[in-house]
Short mmCIF file of C-alpha atoms in Angstrom, two decimals:
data_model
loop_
_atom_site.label_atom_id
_atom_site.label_comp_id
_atom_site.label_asym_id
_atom_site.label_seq_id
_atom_site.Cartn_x
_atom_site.Cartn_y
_atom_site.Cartn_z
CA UNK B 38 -60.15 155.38 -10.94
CA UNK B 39 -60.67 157.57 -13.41
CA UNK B 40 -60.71 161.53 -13.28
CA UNK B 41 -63.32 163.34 -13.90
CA UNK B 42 -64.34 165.71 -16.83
CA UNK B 43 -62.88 168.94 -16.81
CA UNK B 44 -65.27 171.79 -15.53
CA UNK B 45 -65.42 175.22 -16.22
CA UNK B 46 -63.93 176.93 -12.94
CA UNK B 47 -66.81 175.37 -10.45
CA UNK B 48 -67.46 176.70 -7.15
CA UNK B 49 -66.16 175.07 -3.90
CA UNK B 50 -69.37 172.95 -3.15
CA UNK B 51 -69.30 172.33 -6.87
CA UNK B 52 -65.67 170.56 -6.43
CA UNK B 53 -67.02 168.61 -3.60
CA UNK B 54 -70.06 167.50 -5.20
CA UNK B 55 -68.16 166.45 -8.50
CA UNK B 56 -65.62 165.08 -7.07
CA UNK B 57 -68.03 162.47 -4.95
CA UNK B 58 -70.37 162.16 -8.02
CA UNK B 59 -67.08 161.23 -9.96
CA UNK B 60 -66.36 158.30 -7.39
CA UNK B 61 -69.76 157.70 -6.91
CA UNK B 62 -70.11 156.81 -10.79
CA UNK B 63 -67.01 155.24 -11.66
CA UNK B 64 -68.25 152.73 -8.54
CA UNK B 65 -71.44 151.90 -9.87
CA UNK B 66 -69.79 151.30 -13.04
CA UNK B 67 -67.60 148.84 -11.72
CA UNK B 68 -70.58 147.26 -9.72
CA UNK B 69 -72.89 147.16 -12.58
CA UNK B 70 -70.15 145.53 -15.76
CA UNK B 71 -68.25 142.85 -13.16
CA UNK B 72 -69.78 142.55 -10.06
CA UNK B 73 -73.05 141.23 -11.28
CA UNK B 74 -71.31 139.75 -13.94
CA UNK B 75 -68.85 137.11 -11.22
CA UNK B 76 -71.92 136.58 -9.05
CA UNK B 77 -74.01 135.06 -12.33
CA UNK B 78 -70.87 133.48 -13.22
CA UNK B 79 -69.09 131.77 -10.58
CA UNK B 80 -69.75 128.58 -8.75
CA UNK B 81 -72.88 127.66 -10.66
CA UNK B 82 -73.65 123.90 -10.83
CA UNK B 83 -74.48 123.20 -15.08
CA UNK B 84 -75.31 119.81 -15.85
CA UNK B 85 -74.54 117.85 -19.45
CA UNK B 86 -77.17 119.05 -22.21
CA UNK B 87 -77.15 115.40 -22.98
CA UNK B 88 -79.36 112.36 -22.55
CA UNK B 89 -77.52 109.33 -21.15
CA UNK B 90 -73.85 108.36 -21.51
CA UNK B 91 -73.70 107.58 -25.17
CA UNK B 92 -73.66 110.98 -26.34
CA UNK B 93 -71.16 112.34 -23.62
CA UNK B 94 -67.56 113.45 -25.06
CA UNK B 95 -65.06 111.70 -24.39
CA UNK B 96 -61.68 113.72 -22.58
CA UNK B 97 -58.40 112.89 -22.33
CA UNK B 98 -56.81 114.72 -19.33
CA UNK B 99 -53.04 115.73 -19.86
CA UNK B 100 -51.04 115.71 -16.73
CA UNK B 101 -47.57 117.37 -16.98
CA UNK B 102 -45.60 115.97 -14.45
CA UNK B 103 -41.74 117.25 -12.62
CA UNK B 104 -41.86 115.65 -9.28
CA UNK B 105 -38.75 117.16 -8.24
CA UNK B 106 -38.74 118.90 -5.84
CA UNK B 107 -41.75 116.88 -4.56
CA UNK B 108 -44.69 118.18 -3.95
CA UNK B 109 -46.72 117.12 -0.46
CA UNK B 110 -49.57 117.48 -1.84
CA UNK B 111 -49.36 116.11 -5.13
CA UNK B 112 -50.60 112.52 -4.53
CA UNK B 113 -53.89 114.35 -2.94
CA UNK B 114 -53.90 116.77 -5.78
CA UNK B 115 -54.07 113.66 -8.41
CA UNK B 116 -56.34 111.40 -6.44
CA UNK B 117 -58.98 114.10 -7.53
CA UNK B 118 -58.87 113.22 -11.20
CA UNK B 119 -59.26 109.90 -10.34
CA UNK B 120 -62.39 110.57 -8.35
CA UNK B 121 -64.14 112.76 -11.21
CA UNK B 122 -67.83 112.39 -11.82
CA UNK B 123 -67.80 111.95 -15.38
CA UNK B 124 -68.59 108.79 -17.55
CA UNK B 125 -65.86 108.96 -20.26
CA UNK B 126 -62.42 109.85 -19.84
CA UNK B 127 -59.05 108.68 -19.34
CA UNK B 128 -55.94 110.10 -17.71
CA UNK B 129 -52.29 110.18 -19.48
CA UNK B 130 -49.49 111.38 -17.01
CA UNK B 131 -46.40 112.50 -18.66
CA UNK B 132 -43.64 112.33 -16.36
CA UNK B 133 -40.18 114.27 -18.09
CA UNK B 134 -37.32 111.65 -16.30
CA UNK B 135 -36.87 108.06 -15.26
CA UNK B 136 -36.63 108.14 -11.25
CA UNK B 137 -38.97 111.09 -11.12
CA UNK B 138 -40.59 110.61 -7.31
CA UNK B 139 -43.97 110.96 -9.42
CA UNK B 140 -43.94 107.54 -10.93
CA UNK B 141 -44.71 105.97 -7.67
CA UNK B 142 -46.75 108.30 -6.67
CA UNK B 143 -48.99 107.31 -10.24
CA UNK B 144 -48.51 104.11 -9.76
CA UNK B 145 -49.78 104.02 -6.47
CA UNK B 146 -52.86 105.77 -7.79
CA UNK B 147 -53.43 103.30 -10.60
CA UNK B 148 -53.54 100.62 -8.18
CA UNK B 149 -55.83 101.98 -5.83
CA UNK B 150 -58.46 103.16 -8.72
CA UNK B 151 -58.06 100.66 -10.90
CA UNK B 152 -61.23 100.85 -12.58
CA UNK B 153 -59.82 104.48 -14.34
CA UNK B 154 -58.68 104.26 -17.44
CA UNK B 155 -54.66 105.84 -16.84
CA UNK B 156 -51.50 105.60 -18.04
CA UNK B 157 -48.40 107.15 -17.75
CA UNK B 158 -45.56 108.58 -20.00
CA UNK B 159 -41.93 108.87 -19.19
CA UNK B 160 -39.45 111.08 -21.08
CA UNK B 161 -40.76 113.81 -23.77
CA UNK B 162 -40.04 114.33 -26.93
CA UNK B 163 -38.32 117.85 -28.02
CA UNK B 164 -40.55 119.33 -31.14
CA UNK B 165 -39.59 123.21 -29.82
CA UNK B 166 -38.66 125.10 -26.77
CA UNK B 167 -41.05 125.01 -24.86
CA UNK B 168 -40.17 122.10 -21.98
CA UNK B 169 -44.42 121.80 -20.79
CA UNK B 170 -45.31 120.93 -24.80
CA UNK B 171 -42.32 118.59 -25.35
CA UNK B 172 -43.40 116.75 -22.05
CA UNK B 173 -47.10 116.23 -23.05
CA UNK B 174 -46.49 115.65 -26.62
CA UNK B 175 -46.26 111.57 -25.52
CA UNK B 176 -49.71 111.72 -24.22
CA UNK B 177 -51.19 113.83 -26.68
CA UNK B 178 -50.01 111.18 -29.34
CA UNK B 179 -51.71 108.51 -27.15
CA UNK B 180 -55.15 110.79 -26.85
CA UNK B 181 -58.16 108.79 -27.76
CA UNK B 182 -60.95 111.24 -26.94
CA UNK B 183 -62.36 113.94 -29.18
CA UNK B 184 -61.55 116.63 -26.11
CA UNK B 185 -58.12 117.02 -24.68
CA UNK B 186 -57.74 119.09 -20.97
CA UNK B 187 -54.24 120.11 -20.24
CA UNK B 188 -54.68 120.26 -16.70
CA UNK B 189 -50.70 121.29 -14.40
CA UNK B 190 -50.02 118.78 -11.48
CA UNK B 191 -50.97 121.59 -8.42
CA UNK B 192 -54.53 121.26 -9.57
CA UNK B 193 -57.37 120.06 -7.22
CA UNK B 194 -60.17 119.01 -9.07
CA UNK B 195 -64.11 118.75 -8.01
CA UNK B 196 -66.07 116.11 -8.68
CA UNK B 197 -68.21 117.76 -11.10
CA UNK B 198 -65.97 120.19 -12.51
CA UNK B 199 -64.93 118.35 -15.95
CA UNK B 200 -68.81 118.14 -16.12
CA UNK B 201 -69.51 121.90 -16.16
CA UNK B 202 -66.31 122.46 -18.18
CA UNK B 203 -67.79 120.17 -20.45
CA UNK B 204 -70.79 121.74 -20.41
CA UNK B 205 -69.71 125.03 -21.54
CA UNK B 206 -68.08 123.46 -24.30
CA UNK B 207 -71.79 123.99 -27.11
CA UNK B 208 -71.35 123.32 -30.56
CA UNK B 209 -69.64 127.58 -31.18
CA UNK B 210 -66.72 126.57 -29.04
CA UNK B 211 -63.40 125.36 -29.05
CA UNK B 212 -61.93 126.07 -25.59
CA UNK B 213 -63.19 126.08 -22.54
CA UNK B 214 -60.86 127.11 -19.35
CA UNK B 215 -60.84 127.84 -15.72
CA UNK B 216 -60.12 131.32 -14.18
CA UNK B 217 -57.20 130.63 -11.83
CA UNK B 218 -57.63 130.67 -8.08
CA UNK B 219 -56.65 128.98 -4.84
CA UNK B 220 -57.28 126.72 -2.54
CA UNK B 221 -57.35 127.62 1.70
CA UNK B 222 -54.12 126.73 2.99
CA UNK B 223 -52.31 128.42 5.71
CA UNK B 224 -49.30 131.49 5.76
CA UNK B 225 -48.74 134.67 4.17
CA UNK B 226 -47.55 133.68 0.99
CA UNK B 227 -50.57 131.39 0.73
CA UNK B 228 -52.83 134.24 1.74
CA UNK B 229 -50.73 136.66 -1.11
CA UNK B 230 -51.75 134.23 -3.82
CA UNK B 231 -55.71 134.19 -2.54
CA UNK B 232 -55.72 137.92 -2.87
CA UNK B 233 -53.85 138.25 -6.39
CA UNK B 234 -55.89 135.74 -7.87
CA UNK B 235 -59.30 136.70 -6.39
CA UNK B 236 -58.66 140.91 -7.26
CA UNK B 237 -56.64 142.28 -9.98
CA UNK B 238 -56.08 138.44 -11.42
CA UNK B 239 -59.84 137.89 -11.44
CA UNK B 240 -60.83 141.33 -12.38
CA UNK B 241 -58.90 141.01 -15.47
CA UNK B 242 -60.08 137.48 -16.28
CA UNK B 243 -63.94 138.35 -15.80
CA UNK B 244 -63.48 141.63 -17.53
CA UNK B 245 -62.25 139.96 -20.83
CA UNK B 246 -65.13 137.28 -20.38
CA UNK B 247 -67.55 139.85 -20.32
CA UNK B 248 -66.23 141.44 -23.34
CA UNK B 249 -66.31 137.96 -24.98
CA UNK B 250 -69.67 137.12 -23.86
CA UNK B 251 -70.72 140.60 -25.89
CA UNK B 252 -69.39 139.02 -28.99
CA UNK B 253 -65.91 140.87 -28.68
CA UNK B 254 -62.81 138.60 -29.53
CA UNK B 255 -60.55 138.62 -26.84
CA UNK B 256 -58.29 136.05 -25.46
CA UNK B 257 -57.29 135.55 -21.47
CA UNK B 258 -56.80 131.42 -21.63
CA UNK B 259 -54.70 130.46 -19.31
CA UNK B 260 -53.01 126.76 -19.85
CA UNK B 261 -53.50 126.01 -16.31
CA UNK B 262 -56.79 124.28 -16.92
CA UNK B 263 -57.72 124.25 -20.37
CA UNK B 264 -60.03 122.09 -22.32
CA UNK B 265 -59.71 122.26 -26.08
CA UNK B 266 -61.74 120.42 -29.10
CA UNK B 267 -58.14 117.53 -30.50
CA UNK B 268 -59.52 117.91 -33.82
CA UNK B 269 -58.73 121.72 -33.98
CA UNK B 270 -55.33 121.24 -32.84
CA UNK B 271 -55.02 118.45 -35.20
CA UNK B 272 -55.42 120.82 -38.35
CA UNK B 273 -52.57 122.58 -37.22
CA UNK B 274 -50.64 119.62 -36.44
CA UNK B 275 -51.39 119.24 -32.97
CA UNK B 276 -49.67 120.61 -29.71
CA UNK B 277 -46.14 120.23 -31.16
CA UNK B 278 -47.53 123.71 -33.56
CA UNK B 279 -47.09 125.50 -30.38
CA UNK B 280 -43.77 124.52 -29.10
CA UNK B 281 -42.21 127.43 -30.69
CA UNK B 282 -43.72 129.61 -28.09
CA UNK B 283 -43.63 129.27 -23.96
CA UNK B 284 -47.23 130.91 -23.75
CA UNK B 285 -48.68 127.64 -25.67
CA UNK B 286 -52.05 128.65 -23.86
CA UNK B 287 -52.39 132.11 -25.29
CA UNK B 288 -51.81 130.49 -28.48
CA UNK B 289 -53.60 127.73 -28.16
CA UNK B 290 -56.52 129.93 -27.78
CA UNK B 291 -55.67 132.60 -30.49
CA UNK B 292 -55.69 129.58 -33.28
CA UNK B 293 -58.75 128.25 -32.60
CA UNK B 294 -60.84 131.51 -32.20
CA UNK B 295 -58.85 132.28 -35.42
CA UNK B 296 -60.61 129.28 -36.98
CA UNK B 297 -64.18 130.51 -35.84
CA UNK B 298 -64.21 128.99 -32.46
CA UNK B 299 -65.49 130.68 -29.59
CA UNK B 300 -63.70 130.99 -26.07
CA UNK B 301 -65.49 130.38 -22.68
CA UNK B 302 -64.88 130.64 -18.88
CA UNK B 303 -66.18 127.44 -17.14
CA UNK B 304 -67.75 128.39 -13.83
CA UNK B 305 -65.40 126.86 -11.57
CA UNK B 306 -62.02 128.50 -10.79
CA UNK B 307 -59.14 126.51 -10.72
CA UNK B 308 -58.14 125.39 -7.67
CA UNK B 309 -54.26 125.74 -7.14
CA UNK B 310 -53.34 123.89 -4.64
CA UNK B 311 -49.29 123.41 -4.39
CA UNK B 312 -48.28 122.27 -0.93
CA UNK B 313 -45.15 124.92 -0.69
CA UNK B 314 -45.65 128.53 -1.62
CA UNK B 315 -43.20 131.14 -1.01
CA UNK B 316 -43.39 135.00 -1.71
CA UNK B 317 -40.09 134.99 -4.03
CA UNK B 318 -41.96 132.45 -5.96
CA UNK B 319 -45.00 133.63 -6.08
CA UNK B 320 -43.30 137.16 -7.28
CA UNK B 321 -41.32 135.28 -9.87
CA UNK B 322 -44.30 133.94 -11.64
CA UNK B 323 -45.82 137.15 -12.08
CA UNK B 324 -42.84 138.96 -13.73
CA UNK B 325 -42.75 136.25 -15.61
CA UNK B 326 -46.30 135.99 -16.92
CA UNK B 327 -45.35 139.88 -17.50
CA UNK B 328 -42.74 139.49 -19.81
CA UNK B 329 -44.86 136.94 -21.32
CA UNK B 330 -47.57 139.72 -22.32
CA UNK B 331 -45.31 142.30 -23.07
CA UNK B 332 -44.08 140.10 -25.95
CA UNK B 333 -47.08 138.49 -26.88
CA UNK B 334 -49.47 142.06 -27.09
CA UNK B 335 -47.11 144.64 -26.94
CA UNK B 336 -49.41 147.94 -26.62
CA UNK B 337 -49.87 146.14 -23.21
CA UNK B 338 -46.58 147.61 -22.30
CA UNK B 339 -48.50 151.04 -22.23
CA UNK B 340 -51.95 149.98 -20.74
CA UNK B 341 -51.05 147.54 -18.52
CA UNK B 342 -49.41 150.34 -15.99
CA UNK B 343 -53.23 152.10 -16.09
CA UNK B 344 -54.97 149.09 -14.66
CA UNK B 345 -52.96 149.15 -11.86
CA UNK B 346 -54.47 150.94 -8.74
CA UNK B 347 -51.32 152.46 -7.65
CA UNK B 348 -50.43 154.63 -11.56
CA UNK B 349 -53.84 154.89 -11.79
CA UNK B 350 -54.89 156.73 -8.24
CA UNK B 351 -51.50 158.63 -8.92
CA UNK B 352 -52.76 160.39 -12.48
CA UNK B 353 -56.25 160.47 -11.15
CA UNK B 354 -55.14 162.67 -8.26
CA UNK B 355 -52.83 164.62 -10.43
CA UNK B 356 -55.89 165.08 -12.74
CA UNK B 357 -58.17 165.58 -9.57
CA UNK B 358 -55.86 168.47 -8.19
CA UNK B 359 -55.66 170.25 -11.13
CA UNK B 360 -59.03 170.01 -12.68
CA UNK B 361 -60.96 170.14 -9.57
CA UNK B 362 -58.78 172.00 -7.09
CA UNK B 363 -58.98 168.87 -4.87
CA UNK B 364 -56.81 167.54 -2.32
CA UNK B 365 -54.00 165.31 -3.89
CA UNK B 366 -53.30 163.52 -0.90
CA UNK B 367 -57.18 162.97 -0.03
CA UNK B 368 -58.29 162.41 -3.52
CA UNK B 369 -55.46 159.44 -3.68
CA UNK B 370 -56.32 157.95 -0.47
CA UNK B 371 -60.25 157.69 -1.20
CA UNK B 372 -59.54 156.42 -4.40
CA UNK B 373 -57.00 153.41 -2.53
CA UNK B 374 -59.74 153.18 -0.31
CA UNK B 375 -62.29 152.56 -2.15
CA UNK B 376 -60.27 150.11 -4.86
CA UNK B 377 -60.05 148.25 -2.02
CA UNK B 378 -63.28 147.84 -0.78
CA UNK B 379 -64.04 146.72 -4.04
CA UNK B 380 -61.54 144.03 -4.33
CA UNK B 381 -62.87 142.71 -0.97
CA UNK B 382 -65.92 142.17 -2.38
CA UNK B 383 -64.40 140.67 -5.59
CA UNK B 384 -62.66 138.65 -3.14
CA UNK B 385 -65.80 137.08 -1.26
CA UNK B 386 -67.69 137.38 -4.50
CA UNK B 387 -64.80 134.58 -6.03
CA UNK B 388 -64.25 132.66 -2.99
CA UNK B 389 -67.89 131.59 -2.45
CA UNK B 390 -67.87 133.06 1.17
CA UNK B 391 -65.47 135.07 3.26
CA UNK B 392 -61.50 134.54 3.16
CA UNK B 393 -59.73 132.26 5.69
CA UNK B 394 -58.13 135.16 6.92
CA UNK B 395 -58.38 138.22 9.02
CA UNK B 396 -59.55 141.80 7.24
CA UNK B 397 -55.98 143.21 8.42
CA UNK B 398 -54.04 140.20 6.75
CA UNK B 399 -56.28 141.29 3.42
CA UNK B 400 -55.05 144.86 3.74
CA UNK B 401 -51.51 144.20 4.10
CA UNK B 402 -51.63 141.68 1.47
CA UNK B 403 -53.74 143.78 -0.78
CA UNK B 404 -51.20 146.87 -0.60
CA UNK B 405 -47.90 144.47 -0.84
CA UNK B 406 -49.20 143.05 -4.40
CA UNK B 407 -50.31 146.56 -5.17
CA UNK B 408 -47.64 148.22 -4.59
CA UNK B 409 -45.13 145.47 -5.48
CA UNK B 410 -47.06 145.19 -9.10
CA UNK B 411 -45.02 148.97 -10.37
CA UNK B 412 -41.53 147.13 -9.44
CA UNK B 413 -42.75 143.79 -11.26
CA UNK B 414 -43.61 145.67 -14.54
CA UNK B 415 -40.39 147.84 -14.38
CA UNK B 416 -38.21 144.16 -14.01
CA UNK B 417 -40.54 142.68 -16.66
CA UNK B 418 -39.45 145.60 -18.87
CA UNK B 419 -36.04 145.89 -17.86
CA UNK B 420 -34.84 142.54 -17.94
CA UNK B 421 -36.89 140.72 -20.88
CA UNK B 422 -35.15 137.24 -20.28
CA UNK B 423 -37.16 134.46 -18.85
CA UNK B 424 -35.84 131.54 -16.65
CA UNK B 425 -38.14 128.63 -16.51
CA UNK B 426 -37.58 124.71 -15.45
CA UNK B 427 -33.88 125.78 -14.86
CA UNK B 428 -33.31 126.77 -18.64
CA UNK B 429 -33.33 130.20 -20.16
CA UNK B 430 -35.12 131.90 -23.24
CA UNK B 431 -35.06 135.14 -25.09
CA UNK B 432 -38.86 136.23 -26.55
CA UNK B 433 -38.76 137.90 -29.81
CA UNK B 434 -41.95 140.13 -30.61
CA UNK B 435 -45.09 137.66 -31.34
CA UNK B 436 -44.05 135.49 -28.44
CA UNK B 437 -41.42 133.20 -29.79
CA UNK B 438 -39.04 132.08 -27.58
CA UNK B 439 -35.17 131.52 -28.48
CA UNK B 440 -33.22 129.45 -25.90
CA UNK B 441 -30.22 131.71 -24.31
CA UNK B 442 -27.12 129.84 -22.87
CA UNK B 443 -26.52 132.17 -19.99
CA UNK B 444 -29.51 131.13 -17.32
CA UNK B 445 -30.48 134.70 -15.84
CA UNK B 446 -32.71 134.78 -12.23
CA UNK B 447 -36.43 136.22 -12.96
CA UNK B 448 -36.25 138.19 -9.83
#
């Protein structure tokens, strides 16, 4: 929240009044610039703007594979690309080591839908540090297909979602990804992921698309799910350009709306949908993604903290108290309050319905990740060293990332 203009010494009603009208506004604000915007957004069916098969794109679908440990729900998780509703695609699995549990697993699915076109890749090859960009480069050598979606293994795809991503992809833009998000599954940790990723994750996400939608350039891609135009990432030499960085997706992204691309959010979240969460995991990711941006845009080192409802409600009360003569305490809690609310709604709004889980289990989840998100940022800060697939880097400013021999624990 933010506080509200500074008045000259206003009566006691006066306080009251501006201090609800304050709230009030900010509120409507919120309401009016991304609440409208998710519900004209999100889950809306689009169809191909072309006439028969012959003019559909063709994609190749990128599968980064490291079976170990083993996933459960991996095999169900791939079955779904097999399934997709779309004329003209193939898959290419790259699997990173012989014996990988994920071989049969692909091998069981090329058997059963053997009408797909799919094959599979096994080792990498090393063009940079980053171990995601040296495992795909096989398959993006073997790409046929004028579009290329890098798409991780814990994804659970629709029937008709490479159609609307597709779709979205008009004759402006180069990139066209999905705003992470979960699927139902059942404990805590699962339920801590659903509530990141449908409030402050999706706030941020639809925020930026706004922006972009208004013709601003800004960039929130996310390599999760991410369909690009090959011929773009061919000028620049293809994927193995980006191995110098571990955020290949925020790159990816910056190069081609550097070339005159645009950007654009399909209307389908991505559907995570990893078979064991855990909270240490799911804490480790963040701090990670965190150190990520404070390389990659460094001024978010100082705005970053203000988006946060925690160091926000904090200054806004300070500012509250001493502008307004209002209630620190009070001022703080109806601001927590009604940041909440709003992320409830944001919550339903991206989940297509009400959450699998109780109002109380939102509450404590929401104020765990709230409160948890000041420690994450002063770790990300603190300790700027990133451990990921057991090997450990050093960013440099820009995002480049320099291998370190000692392997340091995220959290």
């Amino acid at each position: 929240m933010h506080a509200p203009p500074a008045v000259a010494k206003p009566s006691e009603h006066a306080h009251k009044h501006a201090h609800k009208h304050s709230v009030d506004s900010c509120s409507t604000l919120l309401g009016s610039l991304t609440l409208d915007n998710r519900y004209r957004k999100l889950h809306r069916r689009r169809a191909l703007p072309m006439d028969g098969e012959p003019g559909v794109m063709g994609v190749s679908i990128l599968k980064p594979l490291v079976g170990t440990p083993m996933d459960p729900n991996l095999m169900t998780n791939l079955e779904t690309f097999f399934t997709l509703n779309y004329p003209k695609f193939e898959l290419l699995f790259c699997i990173q080591e012989e014996g990988d549990p994920s071989i049969m697993i692909v091998q069981q699915l090329m058997k059963k839908h053997p009408h797909v076109d799919a094959s599979y890749f096994i080792g990498g090859v090393e063009v940079g540090v980053n171990p995601k960009i040296n495992n795909m480069q096989p398959g993006y050598l073997a790409a046929k297909h004028e579009l290329v979606l890098v798409s991780d293994s814990g994804l659970l795809m629709k029937e008709d979602t490479l159609t609307d991503m597709v779709a979205h992809m008009t004759p402006d833009v180069g990139i066209v990804h999905q705003m992470p998000f979960t699927c139902d599954r059942k404990g805590w940790p699962a339920i801590l992921e659903k509530v990141y990723f449908g409030t402050s994750h999706a706030r941020m996400y639809l925020f930026l698309g706004l922006l972009d939608a208004f013709g601003l350039r800004v960039n929130c891609c996310t390599g999760m799910s991410c369909l690009m135009r090959k011929k773009v990432l061919d000028e620049d030499g293809g994927i193995s350009a980006f191995g110098v960085y571990l955020a290949e997706d925020y790159f990816f992204a910056k190069y081609i709306q550097g070339r005159g691309w645009g950007i654009r959010i399909s209307s389908q979240p991505a559907c995570q949908n990893a078979g064991t969460t855990r909270v240490k995991g799911f804490l480790s990711r963040l701090t990670r993604w965190c150190k990520l941006r404070i390389a990659m845009v460094p001024h978010t080192l100082f705005l970053e903290p203000l988006s946060e409802c925690m160091v926000l409600g904090l200054i806004a009360s300070w500012a509250g108290a001493v502008l307004l003569r209002a209630d620190y305490l009070t001022f703080f809690l109806f601001h927590t309050l009604t940041w909440s609310l709003a992320d409830w709604i944001m919550l339903n709004i991206v989940q297509n319905g009400p959450p699998p889980f109780s109002k109380f289990e939102f509450v404590i989840s929401w104020l765990f990740r709230e409160i948890s998100a000041i420690f994450i940022f002063v770790h990300a800060v603190w300790n700027p060293v990133i451990s990921w697939r057991h090997k450990s880097f050093k960013l440099r400013w820009g995002g480049i990332a320099e291998p370190v021999n000692t392997k340091v624990a995220v959290m």
